[in-house]
Short mmCIF file of C-alpha atoms in Angstrom, two decimals:
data_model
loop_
_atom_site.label_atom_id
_atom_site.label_comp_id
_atom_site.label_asym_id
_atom_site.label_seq_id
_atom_site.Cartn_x
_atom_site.Cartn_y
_atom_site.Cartn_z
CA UNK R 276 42.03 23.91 -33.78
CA UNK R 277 39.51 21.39 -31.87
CA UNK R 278 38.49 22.54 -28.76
CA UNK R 279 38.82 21.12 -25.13
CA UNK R 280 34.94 19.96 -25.22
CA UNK R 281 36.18 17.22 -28.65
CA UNK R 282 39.75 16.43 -27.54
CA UNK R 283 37.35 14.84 -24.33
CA UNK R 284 35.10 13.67 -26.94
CA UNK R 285 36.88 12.08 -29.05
CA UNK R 286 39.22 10.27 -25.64
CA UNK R 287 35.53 9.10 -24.70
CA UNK R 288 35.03 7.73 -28.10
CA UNK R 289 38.78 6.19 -27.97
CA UNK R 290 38.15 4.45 -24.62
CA UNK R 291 35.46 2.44 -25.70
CA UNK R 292 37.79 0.89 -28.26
CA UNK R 293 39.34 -2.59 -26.91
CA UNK R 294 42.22 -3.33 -29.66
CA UNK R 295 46.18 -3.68 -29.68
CA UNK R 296 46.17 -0.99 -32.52
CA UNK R 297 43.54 1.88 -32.80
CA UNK R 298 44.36 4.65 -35.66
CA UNK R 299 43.27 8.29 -35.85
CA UNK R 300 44.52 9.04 -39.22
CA UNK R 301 42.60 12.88 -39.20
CA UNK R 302 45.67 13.48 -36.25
CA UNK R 303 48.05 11.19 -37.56
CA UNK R 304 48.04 9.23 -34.27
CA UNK R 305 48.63 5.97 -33.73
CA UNK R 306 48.38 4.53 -30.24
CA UNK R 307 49.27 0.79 -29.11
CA UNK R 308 47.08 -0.01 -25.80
CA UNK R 309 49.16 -0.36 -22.68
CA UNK R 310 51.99 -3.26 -22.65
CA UNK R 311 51.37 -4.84 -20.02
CA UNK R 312 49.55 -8.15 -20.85
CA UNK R 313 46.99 -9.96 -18.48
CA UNK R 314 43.75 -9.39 -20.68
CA UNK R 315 43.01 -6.30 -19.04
CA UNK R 316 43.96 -2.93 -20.41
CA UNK R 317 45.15 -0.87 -17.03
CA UNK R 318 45.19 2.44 -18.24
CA UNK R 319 44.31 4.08 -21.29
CA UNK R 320 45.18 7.35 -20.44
CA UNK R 321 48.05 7.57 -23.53
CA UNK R 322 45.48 7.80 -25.67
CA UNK R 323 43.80 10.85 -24.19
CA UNK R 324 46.85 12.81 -23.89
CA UNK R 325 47.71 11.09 -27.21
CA UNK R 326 44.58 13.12 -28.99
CA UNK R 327 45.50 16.18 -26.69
CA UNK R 328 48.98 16.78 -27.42
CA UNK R 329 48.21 15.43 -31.79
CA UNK R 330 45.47 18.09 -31.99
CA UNK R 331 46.75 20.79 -29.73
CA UNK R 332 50.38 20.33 -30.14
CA UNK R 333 53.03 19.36 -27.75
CA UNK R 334 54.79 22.80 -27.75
CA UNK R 335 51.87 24.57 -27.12
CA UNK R 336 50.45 22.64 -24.09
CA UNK R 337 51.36 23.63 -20.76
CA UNK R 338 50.61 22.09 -17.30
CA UNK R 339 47.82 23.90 -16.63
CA UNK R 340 46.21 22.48 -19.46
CA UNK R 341 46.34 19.17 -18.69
CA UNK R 342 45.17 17.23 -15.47
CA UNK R 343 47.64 14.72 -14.63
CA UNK R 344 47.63 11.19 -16.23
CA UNK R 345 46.46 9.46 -12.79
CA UNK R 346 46.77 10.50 -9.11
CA UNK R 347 49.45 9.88 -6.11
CA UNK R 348 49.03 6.03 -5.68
CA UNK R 349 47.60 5.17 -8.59
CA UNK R 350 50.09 3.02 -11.15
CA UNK R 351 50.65 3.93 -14.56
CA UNK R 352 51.66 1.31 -17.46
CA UNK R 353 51.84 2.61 -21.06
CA UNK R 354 53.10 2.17 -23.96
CA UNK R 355 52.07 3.80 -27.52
CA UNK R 356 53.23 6.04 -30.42
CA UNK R 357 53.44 9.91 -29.52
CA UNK R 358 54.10 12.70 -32.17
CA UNK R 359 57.75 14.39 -31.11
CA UNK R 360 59.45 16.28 -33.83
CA UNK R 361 56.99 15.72 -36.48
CA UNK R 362 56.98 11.97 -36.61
CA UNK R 363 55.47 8.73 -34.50
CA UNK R 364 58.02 8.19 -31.41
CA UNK R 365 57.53 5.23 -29.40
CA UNK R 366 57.56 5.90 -25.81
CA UNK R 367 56.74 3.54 -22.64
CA UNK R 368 56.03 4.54 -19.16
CA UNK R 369 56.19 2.43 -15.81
CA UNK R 370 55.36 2.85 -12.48
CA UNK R 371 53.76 1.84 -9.02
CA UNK R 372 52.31 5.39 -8.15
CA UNK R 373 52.44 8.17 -10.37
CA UNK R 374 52.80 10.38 -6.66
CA UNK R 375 56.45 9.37 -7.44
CA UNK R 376 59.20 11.64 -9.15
CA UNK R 377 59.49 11.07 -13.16
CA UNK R 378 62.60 9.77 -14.66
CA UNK R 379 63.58 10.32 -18.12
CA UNK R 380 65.72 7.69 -19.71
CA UNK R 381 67.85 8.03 -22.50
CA UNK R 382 69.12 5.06 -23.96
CA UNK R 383 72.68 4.36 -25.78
CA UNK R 384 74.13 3.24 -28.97
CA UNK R 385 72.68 4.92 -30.92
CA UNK R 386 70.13 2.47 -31.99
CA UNK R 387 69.78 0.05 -28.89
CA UNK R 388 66.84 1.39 -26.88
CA UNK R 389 66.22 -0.33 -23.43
CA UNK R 390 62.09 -0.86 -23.79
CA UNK R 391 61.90 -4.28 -25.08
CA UNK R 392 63.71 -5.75 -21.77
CA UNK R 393 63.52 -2.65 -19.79
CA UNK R 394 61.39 -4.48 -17.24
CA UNK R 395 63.77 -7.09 -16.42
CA UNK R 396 66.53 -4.31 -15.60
CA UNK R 397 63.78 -1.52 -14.09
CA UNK R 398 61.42 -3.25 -12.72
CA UNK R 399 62.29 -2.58 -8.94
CA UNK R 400 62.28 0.84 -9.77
CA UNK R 401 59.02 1.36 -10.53
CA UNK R 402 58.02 1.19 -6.76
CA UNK R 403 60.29 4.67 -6.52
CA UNK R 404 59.89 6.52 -9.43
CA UNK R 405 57.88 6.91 -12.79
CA UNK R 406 60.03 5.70 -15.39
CA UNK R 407 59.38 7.03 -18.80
CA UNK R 408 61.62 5.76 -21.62
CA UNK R 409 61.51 6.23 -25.75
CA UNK R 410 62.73 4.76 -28.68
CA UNK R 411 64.87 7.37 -29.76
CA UNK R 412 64.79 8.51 -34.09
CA UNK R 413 66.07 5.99 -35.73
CA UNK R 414 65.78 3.64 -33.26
CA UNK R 415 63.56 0.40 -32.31
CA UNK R 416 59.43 0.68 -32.76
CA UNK R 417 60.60 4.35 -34.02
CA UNK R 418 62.85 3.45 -36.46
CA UNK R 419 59.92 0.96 -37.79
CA UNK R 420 57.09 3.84 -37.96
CA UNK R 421 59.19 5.93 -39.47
CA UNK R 422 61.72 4.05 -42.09
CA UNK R 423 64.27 6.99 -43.04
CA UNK R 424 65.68 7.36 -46.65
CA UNK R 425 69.20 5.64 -46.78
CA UNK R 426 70.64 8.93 -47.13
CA UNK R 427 68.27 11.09 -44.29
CA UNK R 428 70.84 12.15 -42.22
CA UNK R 429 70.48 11.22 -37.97
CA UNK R 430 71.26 14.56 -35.97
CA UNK R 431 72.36 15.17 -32.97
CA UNK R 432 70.36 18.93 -32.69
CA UNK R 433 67.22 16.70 -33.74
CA UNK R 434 68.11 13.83 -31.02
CA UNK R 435 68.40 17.01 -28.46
CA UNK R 436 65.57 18.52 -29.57
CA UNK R 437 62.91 15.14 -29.46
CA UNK R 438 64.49 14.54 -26.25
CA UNK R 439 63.25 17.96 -25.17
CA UNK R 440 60.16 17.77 -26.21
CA UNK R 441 59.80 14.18 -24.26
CA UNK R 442 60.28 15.79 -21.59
CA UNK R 443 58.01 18.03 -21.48
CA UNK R 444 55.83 15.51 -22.49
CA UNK R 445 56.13 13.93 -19.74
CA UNK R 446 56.07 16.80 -17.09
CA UNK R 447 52.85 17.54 -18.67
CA UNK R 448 51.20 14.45 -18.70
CA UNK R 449 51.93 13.69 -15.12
CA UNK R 450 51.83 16.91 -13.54
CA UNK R 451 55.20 17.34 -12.35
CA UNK R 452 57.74 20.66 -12.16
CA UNK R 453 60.77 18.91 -13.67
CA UNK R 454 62.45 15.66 -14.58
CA UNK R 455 65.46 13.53 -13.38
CA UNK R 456 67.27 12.83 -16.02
CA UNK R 457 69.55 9.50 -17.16
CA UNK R 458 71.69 8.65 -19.44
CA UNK R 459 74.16 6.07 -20.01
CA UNK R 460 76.90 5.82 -23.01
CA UNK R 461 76.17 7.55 -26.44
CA UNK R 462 72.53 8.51 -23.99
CA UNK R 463 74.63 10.16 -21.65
CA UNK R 464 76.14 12.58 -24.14
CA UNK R 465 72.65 13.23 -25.66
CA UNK R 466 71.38 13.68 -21.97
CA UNK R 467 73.99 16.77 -21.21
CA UNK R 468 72.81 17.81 -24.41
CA UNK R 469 69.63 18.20 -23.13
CA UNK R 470 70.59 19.51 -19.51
CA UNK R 471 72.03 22.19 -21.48
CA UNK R 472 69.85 23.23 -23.73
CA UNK R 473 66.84 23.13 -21.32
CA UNK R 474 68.27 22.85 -17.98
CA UNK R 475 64.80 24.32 -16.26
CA UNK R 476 63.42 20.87 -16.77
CA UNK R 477 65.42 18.82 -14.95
CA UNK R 478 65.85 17.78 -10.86
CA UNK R 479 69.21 16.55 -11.02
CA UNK R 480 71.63 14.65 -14.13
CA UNK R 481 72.45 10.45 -13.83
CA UNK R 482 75.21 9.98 -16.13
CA UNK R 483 76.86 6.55 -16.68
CA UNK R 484 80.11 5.68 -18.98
CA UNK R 485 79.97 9.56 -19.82
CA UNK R 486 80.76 9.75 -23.37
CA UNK R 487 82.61 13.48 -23.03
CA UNK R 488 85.02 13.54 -26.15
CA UNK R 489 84.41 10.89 -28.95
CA UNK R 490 88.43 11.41 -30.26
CA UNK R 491 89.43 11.19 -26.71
CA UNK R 492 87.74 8.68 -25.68
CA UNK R 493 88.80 6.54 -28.46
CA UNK R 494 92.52 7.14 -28.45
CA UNK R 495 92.31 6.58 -24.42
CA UNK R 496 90.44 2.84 -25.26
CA UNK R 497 92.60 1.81 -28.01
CA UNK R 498 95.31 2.88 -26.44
CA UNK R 499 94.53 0.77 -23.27
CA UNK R 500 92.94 -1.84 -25.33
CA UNK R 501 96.28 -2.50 -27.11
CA UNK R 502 98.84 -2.60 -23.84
CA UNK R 503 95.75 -5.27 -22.85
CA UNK R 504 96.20 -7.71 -25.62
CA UNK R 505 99.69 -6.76 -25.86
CA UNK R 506 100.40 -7.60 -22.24
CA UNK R 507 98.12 -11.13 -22.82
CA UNK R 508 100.35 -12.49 -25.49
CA UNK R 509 96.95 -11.80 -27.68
CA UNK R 510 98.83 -11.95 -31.35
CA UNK R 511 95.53 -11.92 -33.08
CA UNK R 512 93.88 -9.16 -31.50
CA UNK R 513 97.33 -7.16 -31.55
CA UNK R 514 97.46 -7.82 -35.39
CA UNK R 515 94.12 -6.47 -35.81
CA UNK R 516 94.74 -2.95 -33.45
CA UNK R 517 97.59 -2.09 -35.20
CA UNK R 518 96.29 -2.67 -38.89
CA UNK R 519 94.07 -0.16 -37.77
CA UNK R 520 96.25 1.92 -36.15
CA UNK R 521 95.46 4.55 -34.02
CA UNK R 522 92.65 6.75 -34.28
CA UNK R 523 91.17 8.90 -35.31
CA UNK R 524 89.93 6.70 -38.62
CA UNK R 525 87.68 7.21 -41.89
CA UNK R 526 86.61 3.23 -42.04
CA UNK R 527 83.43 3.00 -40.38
CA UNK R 528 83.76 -0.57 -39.45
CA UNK R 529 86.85 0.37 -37.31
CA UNK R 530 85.12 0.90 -34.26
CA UNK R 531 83.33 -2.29 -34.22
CA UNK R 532 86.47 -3.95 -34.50
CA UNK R 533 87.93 -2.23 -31.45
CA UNK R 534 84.45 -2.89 -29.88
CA UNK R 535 84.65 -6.73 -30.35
CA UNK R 536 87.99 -6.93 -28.74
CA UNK R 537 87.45 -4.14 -26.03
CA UNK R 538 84.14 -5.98 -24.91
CA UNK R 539 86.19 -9.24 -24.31
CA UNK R 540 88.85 -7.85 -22.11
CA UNK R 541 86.04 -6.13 -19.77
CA UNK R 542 84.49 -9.26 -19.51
CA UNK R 543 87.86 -10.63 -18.30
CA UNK R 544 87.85 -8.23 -15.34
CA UNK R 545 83.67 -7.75 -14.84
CA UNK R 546 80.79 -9.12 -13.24
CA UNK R 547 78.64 -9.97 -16.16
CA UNK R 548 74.98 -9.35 -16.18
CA UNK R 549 72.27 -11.56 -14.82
CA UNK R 550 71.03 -14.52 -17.36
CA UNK R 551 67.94 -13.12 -19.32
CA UNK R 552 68.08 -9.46 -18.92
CA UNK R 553 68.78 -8.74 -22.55
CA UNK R 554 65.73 -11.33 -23.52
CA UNK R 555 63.00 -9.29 -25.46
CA UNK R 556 59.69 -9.14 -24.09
CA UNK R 557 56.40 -9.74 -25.02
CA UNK R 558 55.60 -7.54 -27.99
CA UNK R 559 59.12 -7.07 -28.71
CA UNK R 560 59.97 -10.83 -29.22
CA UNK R 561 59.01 -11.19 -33.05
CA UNK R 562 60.78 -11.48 -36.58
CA UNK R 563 59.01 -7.79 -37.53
CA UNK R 564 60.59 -6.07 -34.44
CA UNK R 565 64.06 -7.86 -34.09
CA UNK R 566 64.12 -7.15 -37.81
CA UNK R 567 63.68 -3.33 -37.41
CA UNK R 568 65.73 -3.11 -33.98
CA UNK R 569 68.68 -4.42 -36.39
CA UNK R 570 67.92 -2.16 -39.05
CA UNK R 571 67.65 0.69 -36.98
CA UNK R 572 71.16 -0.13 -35.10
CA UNK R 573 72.83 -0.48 -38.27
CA UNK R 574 71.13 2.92 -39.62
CA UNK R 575 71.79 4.72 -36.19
CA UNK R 576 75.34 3.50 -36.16
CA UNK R 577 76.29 4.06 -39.08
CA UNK R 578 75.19 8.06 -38.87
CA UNK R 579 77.05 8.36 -35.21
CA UNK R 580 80.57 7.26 -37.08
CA UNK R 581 79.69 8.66 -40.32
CA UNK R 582 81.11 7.36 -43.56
CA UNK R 583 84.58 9.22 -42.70
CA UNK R 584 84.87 10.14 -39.56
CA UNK R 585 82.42 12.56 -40.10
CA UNK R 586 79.29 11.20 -38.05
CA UNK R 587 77.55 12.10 -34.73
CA UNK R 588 79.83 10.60 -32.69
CA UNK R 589 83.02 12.74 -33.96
CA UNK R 590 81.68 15.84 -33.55
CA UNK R 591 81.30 14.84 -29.64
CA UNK R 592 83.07 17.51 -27.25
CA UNK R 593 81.15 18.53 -24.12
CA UNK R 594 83.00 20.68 -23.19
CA UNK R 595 82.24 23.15 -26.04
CA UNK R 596 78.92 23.50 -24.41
CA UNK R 597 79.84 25.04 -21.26
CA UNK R 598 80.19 23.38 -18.25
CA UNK R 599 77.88 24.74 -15.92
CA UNK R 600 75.32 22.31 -14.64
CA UNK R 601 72.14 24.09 -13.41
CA UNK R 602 71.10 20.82 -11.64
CA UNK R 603 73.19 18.37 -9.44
CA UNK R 604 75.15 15.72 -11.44
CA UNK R 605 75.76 12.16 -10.75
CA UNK R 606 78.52 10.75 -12.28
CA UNK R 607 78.73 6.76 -12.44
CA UNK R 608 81.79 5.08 -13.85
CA UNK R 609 82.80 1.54 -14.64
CA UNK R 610 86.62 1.10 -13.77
CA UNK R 611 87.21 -1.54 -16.52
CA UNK R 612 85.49 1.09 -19.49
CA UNK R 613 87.45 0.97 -22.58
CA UNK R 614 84.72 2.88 -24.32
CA UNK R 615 84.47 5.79 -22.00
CA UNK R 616 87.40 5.29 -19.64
CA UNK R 617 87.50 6.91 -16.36
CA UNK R 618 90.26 8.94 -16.94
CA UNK R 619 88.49 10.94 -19.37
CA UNK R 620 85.48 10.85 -17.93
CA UNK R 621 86.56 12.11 -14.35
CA UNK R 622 88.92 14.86 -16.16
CA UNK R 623 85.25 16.17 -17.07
CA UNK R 624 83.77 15.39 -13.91
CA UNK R 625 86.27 17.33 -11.76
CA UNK R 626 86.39 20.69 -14.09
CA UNK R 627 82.19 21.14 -14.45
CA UNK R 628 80.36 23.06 -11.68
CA UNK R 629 77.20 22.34 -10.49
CA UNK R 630 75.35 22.75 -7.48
CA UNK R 631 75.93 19.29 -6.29
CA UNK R 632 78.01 16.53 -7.66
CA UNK R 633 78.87 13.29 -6.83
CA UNK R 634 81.35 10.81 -9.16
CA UNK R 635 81.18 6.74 -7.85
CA UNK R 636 83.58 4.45 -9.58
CA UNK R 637 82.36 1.15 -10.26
CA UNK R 638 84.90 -1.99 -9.75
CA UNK R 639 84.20 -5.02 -12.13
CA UNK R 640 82.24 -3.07 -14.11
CA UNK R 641 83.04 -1.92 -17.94
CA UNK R 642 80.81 0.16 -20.32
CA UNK R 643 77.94 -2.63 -20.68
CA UNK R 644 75.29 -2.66 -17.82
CA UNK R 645 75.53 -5.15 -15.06
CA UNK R 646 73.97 -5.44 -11.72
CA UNK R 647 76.51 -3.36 -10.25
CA UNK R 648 76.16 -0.13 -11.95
CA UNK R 649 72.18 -0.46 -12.13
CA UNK R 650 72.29 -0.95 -8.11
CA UNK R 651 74.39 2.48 -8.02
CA UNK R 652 72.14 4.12 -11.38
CA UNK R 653 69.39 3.46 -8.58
CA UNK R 654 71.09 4.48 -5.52
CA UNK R 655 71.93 8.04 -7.21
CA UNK R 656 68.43 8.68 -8.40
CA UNK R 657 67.57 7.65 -4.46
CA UNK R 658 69.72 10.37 -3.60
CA UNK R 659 67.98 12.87 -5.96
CA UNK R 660 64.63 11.59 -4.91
CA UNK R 661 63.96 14.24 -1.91
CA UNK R 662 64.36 17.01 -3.62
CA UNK R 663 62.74 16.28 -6.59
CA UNK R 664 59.84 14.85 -4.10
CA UNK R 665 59.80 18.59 -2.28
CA UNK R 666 60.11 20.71 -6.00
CA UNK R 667 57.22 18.94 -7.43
CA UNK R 668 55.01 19.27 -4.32
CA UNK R 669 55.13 22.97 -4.38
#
């Protein structure tokens, strides 16, 4: 175990380095200098806590042990490789003053993470809170460290737990009591996973197209997807429903078909999203990355529907884990969501307890972002803002 005195020795060493890429193979760290490009590296403070939390280990730091990343009105960019659950995780942090409340994102599929365009959705957010996002196992720049076996199974109590231990990650490295915590789609049933398993560590919950029962929710959207093309006069897509049939099903391709058809009648009745949002950025936008951000979809995927009906995404039931929030829950739902439909998702809404809750119901929205249900994602993390402002000031 290396003491304080080298972990700041060895971040004094790793500041002087100016580089894209800087390895520490003795920790198994890898760190990428901060995203943001310009020429001039804003902070390298990742790579500090980077050494810190390789040497030391996450589970064993607390608080106390480390000073905050940078002080109230100071901005934060970073972006680099942390170890969480025993392997590189690639995790990217924004924000205009690290004074401001942390918010954890976690991001849906599985397999699509939000980093490499999260700026052109979050970017006005940064002026309110500290967002802090990852590319979950399996997924993205993680999925490309850390190239699984064909048969290494994706978990859902491994999801939970890295998700965890991001957290804490991140209340230790800025110096902050809890987290508020958001999820949205297959992220928003990984998120309650989390609220429940560690619910000390969060300010308040942001859910969005609350994935609550993966059977239910399914037999709800093909159900409504159906009467949709069967109302249109749609013989194709009708043809193709009911060769499936109704769920559930043991052909992994089946929800992808449903998905194809689903997506296009929510577009009928949506706003879409603004031109560009869903462009990669810089560092993301190359033949290497797109290549393992489809890799790591089809891996991801492909372990959340399982090879019968046996994946992730089956063995979904929230209710099974209780449902007694310990923080106050937001729940945001798109009207036109044939993935997660608001009749489900309400059902759950109006039977948990929590100390607080709020449901909003988005019209012309579905289960894909637009500017609508980011505007309201926003304006509910507004209205957790206060208190997470007053807890972490105490």
């Amino acid at each position: 175990m290396s003491s304080l005195h080298d972990v700041r020795l060895w971040t004094a060493v790793a500041l002087l380095f100016v580089a894209s890429e800087i390895e520490f193979p003795k920790w198994g760290l890898r760190v990428i200098t901060p995203h943001h490009s310009g020429g001039v590296v804003k902070n390298l403070g990742l790579i500090a806590v980077g050494l810190t939390l390789c040497i030391g280990g996450i589970a064993h730091a607390s608080a106390s042990d480390l000073a905050p990343a940078c002080a109230a009105g100071q901005a934060v960019h970073e972006a680099g490789f942390i170890t969480i659950g025993g392997i590189e995780q690639w995790v990217v942090v924004d924000g205009a003053d690290c004074g401001n409340p942390v918010v954890v994102i976690v991001h849906g599929g599985p397999g699509n993470p939000n980093t490499p365009f999260a700026r052109n959705i979050f970017d006005d957010w940064e002026n309110d809170f500290t967002i802090v996002q990852w590319d979950q196992r399996g997924s993205g720049k993680t999925y490309g460290a850390n190239r699984p076996a064909g048969d290494e199974p994706l978990t859902l109590q491994a999801l939970t737990t890295d998700g965890i231990e991001v957290t804490r990650y991140a209340i230790q490295r800025f110096g902050k009591r809890k987290v508020i915590l958001m999820g949205g789609s297959w992220g928003s049933a990984l998120a309650t996973h989390m609220a429940m398993a560690a619910p000390n560590l969060f300010h308040a919950y942001v859910g969005t197209g609350q994935l609550v029962n993966y059977q239910q929710d399914l037999e709800v959207g093909y159900a409504r997807t159906l009467s949709l093309a069967t109302a249109a006069g749609d013989s194709d897509a009708v043809t193709r429903l009911e060769a499936l049939g109704a769920p559930p099903w043991t052909d992994p391709r089946a929800f992808g078909i449903l998905r194809r058809i689903s997506r296009r009648y929510e577009a009928m009745v949506s706003e879409p999203p603004p031109a560009g949002w869903f462009t990669f950025g810089p560092g993301y936008d190359t033949p290497a990355y797109e290549a393992d951000y489809t890799a790591g979809e089809d891996y991801s995927f492909f372990n959340f529907v399982g090879a019968a009906n046996d994946g992730m995404g089956p063995r979904i039931d929230l209710r099974r884990l209780g449902m007694d929030f310990a923080m106050p829950v937001y729940m945001l739902q798109g009207e036109e969501d044939l993935v997660t439909p608001a009749e489900v998702s309400r059902a759950y809404f109006d039977d948990l307890s929590a100390p607080q809750k709020t449901y909003v119901a988005l019209g012309r929205t579905g289960h894909d972002p637009n500017r609508i249900m980011i505007d309201a994602q926003h304006e509910a993390l507004m209205q957790a803002r206060p208190e997470a402002v007053a807890t972490d000031g105490l």
